[in-house]
PDB file of C-alpha atoms and ligand atoms in Angstrom:
ATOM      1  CA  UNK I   1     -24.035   0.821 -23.522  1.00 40.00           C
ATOM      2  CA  UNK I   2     -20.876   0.574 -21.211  1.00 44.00           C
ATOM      3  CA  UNK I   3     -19.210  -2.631 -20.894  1.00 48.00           C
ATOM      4  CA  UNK I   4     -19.549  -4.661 -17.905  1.00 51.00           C
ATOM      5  CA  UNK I   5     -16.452  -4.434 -15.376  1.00 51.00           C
ATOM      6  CA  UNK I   6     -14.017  -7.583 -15.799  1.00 56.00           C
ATOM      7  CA  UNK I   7     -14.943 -10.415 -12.962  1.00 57.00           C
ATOM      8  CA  UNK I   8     -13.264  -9.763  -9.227  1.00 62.00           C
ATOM      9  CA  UNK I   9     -10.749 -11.532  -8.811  1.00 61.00           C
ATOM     10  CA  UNK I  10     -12.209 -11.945  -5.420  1.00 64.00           C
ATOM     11  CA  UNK I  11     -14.435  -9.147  -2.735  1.00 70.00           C
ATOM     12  CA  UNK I  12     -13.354  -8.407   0.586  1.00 70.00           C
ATOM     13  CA  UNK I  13     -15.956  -7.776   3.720  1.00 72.00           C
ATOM     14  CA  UNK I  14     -13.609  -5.178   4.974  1.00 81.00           C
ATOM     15  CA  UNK I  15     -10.142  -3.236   5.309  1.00 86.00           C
ATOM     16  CA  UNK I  16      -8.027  -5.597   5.752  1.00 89.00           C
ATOM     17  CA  UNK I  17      -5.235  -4.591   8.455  1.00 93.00           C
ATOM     18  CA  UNK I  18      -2.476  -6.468   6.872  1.00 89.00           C
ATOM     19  CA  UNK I  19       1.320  -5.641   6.537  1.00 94.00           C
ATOM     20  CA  UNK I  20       4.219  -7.343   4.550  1.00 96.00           C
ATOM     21  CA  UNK I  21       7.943  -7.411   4.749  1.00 98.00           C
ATOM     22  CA  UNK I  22      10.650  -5.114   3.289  1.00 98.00           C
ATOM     23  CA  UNK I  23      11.580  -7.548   0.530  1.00 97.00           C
ATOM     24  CA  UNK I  24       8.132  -6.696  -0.720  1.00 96.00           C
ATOM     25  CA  UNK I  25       7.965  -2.955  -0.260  1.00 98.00           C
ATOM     26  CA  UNK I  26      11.225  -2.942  -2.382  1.00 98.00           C
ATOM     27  CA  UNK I  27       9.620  -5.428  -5.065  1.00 96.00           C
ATOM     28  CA  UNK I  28       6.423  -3.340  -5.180  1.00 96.00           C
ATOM     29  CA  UNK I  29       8.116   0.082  -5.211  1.00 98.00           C
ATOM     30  CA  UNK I  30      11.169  -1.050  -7.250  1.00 97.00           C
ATOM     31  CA  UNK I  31      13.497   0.620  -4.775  1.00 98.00           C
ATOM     32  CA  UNK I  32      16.050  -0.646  -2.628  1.00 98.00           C
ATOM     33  CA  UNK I  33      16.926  -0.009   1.185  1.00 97.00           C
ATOM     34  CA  UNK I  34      20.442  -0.261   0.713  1.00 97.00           C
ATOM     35  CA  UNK I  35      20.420   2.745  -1.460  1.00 97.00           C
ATOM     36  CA  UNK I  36      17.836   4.672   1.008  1.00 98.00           C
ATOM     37  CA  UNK I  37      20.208   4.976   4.282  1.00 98.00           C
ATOM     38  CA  UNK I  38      19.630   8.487   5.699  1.00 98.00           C
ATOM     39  CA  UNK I  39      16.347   9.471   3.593  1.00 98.00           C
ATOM     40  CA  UNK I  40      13.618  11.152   5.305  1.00 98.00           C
ATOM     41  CA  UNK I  41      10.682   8.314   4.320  1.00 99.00           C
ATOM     42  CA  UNK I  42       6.880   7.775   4.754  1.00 99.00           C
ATOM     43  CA  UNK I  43       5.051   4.600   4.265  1.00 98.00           C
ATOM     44  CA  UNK I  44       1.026   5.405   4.564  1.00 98.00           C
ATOM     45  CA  UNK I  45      -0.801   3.319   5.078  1.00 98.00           C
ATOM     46  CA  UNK I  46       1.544   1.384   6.852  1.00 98.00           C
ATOM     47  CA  UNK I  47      -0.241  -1.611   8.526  1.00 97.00           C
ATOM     48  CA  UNK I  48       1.114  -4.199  10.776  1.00 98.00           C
ATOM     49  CA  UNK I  49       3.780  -4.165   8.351  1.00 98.00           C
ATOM     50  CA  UNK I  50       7.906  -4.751   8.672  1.00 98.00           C
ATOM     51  CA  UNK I  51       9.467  -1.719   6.590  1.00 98.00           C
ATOM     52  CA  UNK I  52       9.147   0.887   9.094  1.00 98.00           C
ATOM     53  CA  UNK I  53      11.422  -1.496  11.683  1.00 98.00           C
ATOM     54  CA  UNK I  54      13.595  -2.990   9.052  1.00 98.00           C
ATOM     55  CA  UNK I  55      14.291   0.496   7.436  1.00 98.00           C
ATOM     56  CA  UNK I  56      15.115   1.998  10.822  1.00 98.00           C
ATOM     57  CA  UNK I  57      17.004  -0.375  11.142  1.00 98.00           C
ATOM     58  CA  UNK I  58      18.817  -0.175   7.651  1.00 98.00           C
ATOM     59  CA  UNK I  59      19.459   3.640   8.696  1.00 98.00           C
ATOM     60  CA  UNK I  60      16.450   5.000   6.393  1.00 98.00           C
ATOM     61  CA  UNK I  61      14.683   7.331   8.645  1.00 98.00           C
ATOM     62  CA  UNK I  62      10.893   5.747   7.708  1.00 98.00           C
ATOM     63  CA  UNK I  63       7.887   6.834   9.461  1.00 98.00           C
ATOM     64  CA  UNK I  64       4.654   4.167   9.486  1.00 98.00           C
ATOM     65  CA  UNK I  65       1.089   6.036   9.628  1.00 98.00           C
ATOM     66  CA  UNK I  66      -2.010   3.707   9.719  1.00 97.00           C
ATOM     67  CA  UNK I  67      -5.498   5.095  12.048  1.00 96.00           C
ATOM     68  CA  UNK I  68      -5.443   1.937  14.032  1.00 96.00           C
ATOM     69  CA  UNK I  69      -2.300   2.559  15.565  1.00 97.00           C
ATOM     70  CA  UNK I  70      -4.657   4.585  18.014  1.00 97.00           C
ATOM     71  CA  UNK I  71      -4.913   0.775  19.409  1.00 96.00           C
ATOM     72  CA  UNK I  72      -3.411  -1.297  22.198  1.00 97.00           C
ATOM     73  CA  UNK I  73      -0.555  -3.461  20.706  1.00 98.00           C
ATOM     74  CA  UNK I  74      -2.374  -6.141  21.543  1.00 97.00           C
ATOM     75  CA  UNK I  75      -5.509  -5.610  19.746  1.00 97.00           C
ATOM     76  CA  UNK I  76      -3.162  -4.916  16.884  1.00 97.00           C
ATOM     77  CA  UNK I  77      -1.891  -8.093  17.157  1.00 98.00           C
ATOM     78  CA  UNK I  78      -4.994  -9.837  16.815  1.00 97.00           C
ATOM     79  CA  UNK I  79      -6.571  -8.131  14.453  1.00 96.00           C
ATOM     80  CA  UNK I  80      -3.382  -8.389  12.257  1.00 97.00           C
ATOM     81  CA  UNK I  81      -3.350 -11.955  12.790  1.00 96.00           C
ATOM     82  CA  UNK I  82      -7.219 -12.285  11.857  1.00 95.00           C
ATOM     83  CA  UNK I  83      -6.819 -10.640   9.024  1.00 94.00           C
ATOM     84  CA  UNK I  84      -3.927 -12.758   7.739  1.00 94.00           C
ATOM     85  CA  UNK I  85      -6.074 -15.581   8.306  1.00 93.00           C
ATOM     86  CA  UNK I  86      -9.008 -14.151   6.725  1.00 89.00           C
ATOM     87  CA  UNK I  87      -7.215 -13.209   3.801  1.00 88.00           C
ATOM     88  CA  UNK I  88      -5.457 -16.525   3.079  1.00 91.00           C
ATOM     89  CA  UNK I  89      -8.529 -18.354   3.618  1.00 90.00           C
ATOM     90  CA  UNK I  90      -9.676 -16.311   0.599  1.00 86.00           C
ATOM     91  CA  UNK I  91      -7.026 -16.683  -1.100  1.00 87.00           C
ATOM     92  CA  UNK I  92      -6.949 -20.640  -0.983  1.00 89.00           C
ATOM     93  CA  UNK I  93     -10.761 -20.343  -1.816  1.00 87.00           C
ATOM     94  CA  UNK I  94      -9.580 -18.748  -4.934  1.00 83.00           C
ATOM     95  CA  UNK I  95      -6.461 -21.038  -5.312  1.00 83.00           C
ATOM     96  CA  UNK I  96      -6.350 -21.445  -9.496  1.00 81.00           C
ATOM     97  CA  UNK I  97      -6.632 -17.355  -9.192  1.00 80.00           C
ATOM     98  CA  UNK I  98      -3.217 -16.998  -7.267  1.00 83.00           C
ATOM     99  CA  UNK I  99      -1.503 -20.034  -9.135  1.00 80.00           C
ATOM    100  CA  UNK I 100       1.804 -18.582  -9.335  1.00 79.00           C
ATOM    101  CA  UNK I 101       2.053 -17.416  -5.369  1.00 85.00           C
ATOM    102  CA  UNK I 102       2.969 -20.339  -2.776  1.00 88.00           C
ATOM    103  CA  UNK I 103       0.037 -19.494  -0.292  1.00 90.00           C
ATOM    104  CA  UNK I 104       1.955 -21.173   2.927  1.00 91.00           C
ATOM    105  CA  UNK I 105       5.122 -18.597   2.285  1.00 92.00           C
ATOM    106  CA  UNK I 106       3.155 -16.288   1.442  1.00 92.00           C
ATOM    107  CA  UNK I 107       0.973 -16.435   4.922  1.00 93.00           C
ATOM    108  CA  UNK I 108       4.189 -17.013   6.863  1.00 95.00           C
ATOM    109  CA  UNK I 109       5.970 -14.034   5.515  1.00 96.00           C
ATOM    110  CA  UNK I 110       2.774 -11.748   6.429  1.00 96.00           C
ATOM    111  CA  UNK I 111       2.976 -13.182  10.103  1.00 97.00           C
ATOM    112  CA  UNK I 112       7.219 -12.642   9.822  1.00 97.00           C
ATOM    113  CA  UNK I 113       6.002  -9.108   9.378  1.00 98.00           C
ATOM    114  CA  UNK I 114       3.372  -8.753  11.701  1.00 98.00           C
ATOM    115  CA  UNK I 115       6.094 -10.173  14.790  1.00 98.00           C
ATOM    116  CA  UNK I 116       8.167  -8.092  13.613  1.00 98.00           C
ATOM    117  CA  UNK I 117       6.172  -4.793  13.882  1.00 98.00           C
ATOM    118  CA  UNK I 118       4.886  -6.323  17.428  1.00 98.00           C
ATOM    119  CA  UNK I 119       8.179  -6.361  18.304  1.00 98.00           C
ATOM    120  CA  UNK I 120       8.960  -2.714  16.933  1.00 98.00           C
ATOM    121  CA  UNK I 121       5.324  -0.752  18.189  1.00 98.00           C
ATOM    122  CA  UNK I 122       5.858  -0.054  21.517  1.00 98.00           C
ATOM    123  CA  UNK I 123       9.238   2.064  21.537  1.00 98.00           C
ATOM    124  CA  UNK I 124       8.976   2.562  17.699  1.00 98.00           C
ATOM    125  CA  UNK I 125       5.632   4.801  19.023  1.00 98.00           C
ATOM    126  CA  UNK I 126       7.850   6.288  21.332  1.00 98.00           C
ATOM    127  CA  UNK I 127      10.804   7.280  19.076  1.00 98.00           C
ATOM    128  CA  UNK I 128       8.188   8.792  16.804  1.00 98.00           C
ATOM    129  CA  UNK I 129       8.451   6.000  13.853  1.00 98.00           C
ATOM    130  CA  UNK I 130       4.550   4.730  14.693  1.00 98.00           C
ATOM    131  CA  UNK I 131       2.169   8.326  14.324  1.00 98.00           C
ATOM    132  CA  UNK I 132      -1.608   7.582  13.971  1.00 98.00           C
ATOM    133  CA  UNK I 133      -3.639   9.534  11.228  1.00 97.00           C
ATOM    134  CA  UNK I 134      -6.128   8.762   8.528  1.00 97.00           C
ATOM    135  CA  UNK I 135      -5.905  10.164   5.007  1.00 98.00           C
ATOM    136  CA  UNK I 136      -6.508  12.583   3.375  1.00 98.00           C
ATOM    137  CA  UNK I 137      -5.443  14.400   6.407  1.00 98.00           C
ATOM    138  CA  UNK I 138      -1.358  14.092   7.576  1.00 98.00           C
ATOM    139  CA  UNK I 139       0.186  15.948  10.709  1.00 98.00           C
ATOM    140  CA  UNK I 140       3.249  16.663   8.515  1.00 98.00           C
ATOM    141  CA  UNK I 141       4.662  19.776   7.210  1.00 98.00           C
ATOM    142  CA  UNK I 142       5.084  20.622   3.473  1.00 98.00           C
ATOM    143  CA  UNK I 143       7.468  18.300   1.954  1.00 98.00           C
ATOM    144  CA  UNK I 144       8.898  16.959   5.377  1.00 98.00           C
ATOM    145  CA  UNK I 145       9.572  13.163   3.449  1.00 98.00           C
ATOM    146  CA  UNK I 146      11.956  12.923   0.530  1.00 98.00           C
ATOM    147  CA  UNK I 147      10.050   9.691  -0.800  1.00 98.00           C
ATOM    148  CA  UNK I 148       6.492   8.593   0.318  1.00 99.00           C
ATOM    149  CA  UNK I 149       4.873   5.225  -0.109  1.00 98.00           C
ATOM    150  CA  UNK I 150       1.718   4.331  -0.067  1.00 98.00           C
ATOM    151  CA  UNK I 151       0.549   0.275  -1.139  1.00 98.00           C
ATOM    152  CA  UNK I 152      -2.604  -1.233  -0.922  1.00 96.00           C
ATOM    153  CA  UNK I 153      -5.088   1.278  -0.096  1.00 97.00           C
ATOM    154  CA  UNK I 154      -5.699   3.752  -2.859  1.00 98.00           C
ATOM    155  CA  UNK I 155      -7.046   1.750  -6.300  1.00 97.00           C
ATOM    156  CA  UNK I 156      -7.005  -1.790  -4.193  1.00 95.00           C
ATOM    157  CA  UNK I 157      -9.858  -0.742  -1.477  1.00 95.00           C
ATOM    158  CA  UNK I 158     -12.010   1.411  -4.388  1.00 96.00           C
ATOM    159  CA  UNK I 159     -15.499  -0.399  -5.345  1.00 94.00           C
ATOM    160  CA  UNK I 160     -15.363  -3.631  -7.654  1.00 93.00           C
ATOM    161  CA  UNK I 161     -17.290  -1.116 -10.334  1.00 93.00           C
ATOM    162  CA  UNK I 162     -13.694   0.509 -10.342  1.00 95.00           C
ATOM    163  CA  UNK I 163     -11.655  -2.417 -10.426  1.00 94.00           C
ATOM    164  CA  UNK I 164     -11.227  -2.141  -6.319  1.00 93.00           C
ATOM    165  CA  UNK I 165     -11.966  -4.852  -3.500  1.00 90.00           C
ATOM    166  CA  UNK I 166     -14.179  -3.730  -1.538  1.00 93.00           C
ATOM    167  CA  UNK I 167     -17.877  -3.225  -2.052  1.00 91.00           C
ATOM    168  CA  UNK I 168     -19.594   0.213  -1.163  1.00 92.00           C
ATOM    169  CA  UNK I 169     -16.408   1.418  -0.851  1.00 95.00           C
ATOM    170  CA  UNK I 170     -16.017   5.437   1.000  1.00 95.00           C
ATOM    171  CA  UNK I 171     -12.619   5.707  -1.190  1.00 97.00           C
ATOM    172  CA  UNK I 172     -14.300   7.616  -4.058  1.00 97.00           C
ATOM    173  CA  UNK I 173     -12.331   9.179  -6.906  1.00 98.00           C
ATOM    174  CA  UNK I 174     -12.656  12.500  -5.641  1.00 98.00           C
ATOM    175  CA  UNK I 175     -11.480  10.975  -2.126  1.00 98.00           C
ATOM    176  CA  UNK I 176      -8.494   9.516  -4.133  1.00 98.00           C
ATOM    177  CA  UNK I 177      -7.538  12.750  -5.471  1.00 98.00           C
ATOM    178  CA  UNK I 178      -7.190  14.670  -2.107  1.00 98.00           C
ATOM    179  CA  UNK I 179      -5.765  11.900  -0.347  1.00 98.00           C
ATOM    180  CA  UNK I 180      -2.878  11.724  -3.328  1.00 98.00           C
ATOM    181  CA  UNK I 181      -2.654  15.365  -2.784  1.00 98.00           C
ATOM    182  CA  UNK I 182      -1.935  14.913   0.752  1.00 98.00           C
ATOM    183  CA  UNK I 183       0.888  12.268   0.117  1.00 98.00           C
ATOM    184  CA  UNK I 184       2.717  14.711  -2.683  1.00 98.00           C
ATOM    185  CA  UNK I 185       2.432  17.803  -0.354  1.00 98.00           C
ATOM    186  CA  UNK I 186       4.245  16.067   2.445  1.00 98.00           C
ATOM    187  CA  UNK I 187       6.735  14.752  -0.395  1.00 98.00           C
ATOM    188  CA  UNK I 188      10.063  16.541  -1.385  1.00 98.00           C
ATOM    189  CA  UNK I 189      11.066  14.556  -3.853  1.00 98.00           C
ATOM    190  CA  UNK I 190       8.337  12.208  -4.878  1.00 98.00           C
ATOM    191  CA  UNK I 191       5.582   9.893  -4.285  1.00 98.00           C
ATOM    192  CA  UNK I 192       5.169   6.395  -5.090  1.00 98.00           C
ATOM    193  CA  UNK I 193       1.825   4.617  -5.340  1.00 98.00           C
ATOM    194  CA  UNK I 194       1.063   0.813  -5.801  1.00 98.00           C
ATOM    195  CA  UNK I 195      -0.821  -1.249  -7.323  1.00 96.00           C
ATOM    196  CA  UNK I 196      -2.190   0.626  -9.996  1.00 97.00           C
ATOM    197  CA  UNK I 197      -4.486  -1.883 -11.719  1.00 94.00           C
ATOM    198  CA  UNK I 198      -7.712  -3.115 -11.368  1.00 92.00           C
ATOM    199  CA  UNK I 199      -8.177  -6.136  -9.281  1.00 85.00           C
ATOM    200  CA  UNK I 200     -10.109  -7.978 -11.754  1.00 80.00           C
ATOM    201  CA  UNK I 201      -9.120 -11.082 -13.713  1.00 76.00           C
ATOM    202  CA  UNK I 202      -8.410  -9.100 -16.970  1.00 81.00           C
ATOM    203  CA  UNK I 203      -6.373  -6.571 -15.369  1.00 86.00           C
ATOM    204  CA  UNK I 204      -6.020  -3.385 -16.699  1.00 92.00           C
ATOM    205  CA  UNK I 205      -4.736   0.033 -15.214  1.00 95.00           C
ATOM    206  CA  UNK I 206      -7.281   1.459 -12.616  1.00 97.00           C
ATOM    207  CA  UNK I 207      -9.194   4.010 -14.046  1.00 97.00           C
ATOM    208  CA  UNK I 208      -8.191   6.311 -10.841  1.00 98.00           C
ATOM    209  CA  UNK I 209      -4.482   5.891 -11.626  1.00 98.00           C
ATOM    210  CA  UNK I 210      -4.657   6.835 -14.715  1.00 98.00           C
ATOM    211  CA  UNK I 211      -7.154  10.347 -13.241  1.00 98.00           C
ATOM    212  CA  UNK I 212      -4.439  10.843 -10.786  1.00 98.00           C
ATOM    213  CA  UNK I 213      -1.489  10.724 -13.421  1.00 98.00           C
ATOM    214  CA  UNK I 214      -3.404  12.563 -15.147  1.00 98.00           C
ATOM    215  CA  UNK I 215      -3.890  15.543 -13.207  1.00 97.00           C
ATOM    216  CA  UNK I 216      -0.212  15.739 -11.521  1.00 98.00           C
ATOM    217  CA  UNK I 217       1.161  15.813 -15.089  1.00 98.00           C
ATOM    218  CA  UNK I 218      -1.001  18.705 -15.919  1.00 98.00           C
ATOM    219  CA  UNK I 219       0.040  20.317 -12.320  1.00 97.00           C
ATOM    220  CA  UNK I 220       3.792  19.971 -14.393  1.00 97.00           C
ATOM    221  CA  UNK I 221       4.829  16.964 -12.324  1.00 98.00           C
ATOM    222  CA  UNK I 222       7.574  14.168 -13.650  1.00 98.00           C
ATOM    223  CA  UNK I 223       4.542  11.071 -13.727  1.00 98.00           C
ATOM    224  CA  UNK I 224       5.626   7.715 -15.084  1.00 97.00           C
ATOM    225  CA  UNK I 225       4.629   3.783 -14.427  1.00 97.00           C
ATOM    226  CA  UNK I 226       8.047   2.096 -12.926  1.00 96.00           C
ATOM    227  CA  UNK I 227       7.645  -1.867 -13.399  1.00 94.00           C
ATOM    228  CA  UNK I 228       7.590  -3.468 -10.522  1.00 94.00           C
ATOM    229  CA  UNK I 229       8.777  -6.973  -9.424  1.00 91.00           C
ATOM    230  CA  UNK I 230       5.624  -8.129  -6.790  1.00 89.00           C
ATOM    231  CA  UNK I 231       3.768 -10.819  -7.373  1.00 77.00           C
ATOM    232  CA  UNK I 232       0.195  -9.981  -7.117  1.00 71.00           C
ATOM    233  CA  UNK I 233      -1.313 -13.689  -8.101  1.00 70.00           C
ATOM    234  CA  UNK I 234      -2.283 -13.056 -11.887  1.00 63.00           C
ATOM    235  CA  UNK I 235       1.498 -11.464 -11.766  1.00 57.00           C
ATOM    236  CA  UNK I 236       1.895 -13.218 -15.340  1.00 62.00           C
ATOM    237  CA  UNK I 237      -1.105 -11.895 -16.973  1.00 62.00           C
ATOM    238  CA  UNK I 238      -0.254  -8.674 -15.630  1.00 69.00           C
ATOM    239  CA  UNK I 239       2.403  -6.803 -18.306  1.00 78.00           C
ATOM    240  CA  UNK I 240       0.959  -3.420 -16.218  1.00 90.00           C
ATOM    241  CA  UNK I 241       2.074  -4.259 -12.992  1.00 92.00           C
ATOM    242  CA  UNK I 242       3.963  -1.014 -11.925  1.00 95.00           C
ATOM    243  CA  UNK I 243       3.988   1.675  -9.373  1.00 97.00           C
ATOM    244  CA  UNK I 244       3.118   5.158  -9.967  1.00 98.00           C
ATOM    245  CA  UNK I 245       5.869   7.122  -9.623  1.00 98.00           C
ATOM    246  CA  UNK I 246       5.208  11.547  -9.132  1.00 98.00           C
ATOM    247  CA  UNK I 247       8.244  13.602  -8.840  1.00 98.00           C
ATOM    248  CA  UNK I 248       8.635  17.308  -8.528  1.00 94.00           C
TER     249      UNK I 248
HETATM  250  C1  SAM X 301      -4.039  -3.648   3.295  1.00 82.10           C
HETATM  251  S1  SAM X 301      -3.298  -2.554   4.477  1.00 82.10           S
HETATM  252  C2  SAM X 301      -1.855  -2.058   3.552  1.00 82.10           C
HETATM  253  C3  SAM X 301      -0.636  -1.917   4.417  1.00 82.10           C
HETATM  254  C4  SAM X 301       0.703  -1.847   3.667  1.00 82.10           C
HETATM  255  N1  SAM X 301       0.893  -0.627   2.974  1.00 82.10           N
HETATM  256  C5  SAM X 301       0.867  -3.009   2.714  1.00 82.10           C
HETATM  257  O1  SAM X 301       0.963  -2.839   1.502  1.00 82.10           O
HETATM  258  O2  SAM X 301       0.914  -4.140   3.222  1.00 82.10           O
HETATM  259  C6  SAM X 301      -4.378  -1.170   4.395  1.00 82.10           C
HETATM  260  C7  SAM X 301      -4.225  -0.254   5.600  1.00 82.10           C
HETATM  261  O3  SAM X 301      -4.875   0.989   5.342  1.00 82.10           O
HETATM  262  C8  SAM X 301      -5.265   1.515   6.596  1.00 82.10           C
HETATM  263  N2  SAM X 301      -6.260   2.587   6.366  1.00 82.10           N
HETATM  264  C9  SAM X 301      -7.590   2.509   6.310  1.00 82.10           C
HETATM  265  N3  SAM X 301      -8.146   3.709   6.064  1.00 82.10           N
HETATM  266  C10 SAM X 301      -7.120   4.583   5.955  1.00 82.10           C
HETATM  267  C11 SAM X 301      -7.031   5.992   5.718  1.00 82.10           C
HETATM  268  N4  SAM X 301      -8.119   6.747   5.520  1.00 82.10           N
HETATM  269  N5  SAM X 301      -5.810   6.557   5.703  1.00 82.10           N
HETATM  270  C12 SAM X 301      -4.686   5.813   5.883  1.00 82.10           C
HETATM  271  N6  SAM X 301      -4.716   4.483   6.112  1.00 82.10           N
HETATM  272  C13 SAM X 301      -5.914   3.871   6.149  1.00 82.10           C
HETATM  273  C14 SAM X 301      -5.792   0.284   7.332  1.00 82.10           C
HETATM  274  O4  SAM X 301      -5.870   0.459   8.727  1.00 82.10           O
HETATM  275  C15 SAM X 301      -4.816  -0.790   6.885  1.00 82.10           C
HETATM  276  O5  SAM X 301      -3.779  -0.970   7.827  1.00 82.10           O
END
């Protein structure tokens, strides 16, 4: 008999479209901007997120890709602000879950983000740094970034069974696969991926990590798990909490 998935630590309704600061990115990916300054970069998905505008700014050459950037700016906006909403409201429903986050900085530093890429769209779209697409499928040439990163949509919106968020999710393992494909063929250099365990309340590395480690090692990439620094709620229960790191 196969033993029955660790509890949620909570379900989502739907993708959330929800974006965070550069002081994250660099906690989750365990890089630093400062040391990025002229790199060819690609953060997919990239949300109503800050990192594309702060690392343009910070001279890293960082293009965002997300499908709803098809939208007005406006309906961005609100749906980015909904879905902070929605998601803190979980959140505080769950409060002895995310004990060791402060909820009210957390929700303000999602907004910070989400002004901030309001404030970036419009030209940023212009200039090129906004493109809309929807993996697995990127407009990019082979290896056009030299470091792509992707947070919070591979392993986080799989199905609960998995150790994902979101129930009946279309992000199968097989969809996983191709869409990592996709993110290491437009990658020179390599590919980072996070979070890469389960979302439950024991949490353990997602089973479609460890698949897609698994099969770039045997394509003879460099795979490892990089710690990272993020704090994901049950942060101290969590001695996995890394990024997937695939070099060529
Ligand atoms: C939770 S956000 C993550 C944004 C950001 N990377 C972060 O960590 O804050 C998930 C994003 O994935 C986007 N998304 C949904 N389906 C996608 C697909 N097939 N390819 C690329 N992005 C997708 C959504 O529009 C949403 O903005």
């Amino acid at each position: 008999m196969s033993p029955e998935p660790a509890p949620s630590l909570f379900t989502l309704d739907a993708m959330q479209f929800f974006g965070r600061v550069a002081t994250d990115y660099e906690a989750m990916f365990a890089i630093r901007l400062a040391n990025m300054k002229g790199l060819r970069v690609l953060d997919c998905p990239s949300g109503p997120g800050s990192f594309v505008s702060e690392g343009h700014a910070a001279g890293v050459r960082v293009i965002g890709v997300d499908p709803l950037y098809a939208q007005p700016l406006d309906a961005l906006v609100q749906r980015g602000s909904e879905d902070v909403h929605n998601t803190i409201s979980r959140m505080r429903a769950n409060a002895s879950r995310f004990a060791d986050i402060d909820l009210d900085a957390y929700a303000h530093s999602k907004l910070r983000a989400l002004a901030r890429f309001a404030s970036d769209f419009e030209q940023g779209s212009i200039d090129g740094r906004y493109v809309t697409a929807s993996l697995p499928n990127l407009p990019f040439a082979d290896r056009e970034f030299d470091v792509t990163l992707s947070a919070h949509l591979l392993f986080t919106y799989s199905d609960p069974a998995s150790g994902g968020l979101l129930p009946d999710s279309p992000f199968t393992l097989a969809w996983h696969q191709t869409a990592a494909d996709e993110l290491m063929r437009v990658s020179r250099r390599e590919l980072r991926l996070y979070p890469t365990t389960t979302r439950s309340l024991r949490p353990c590395r997602h089973p479609y990590a460890e698949a897609i480690a698994d099969r770039f090692r045997s394509l003879g990439h460099g795979v490892r798990y990089e710690p990272s620094s993020f704090a994901r709620g049950n942060h101290k229960d969590d001695t996995l909490n890394a990024c997937l790191v695939i070099q060529r």
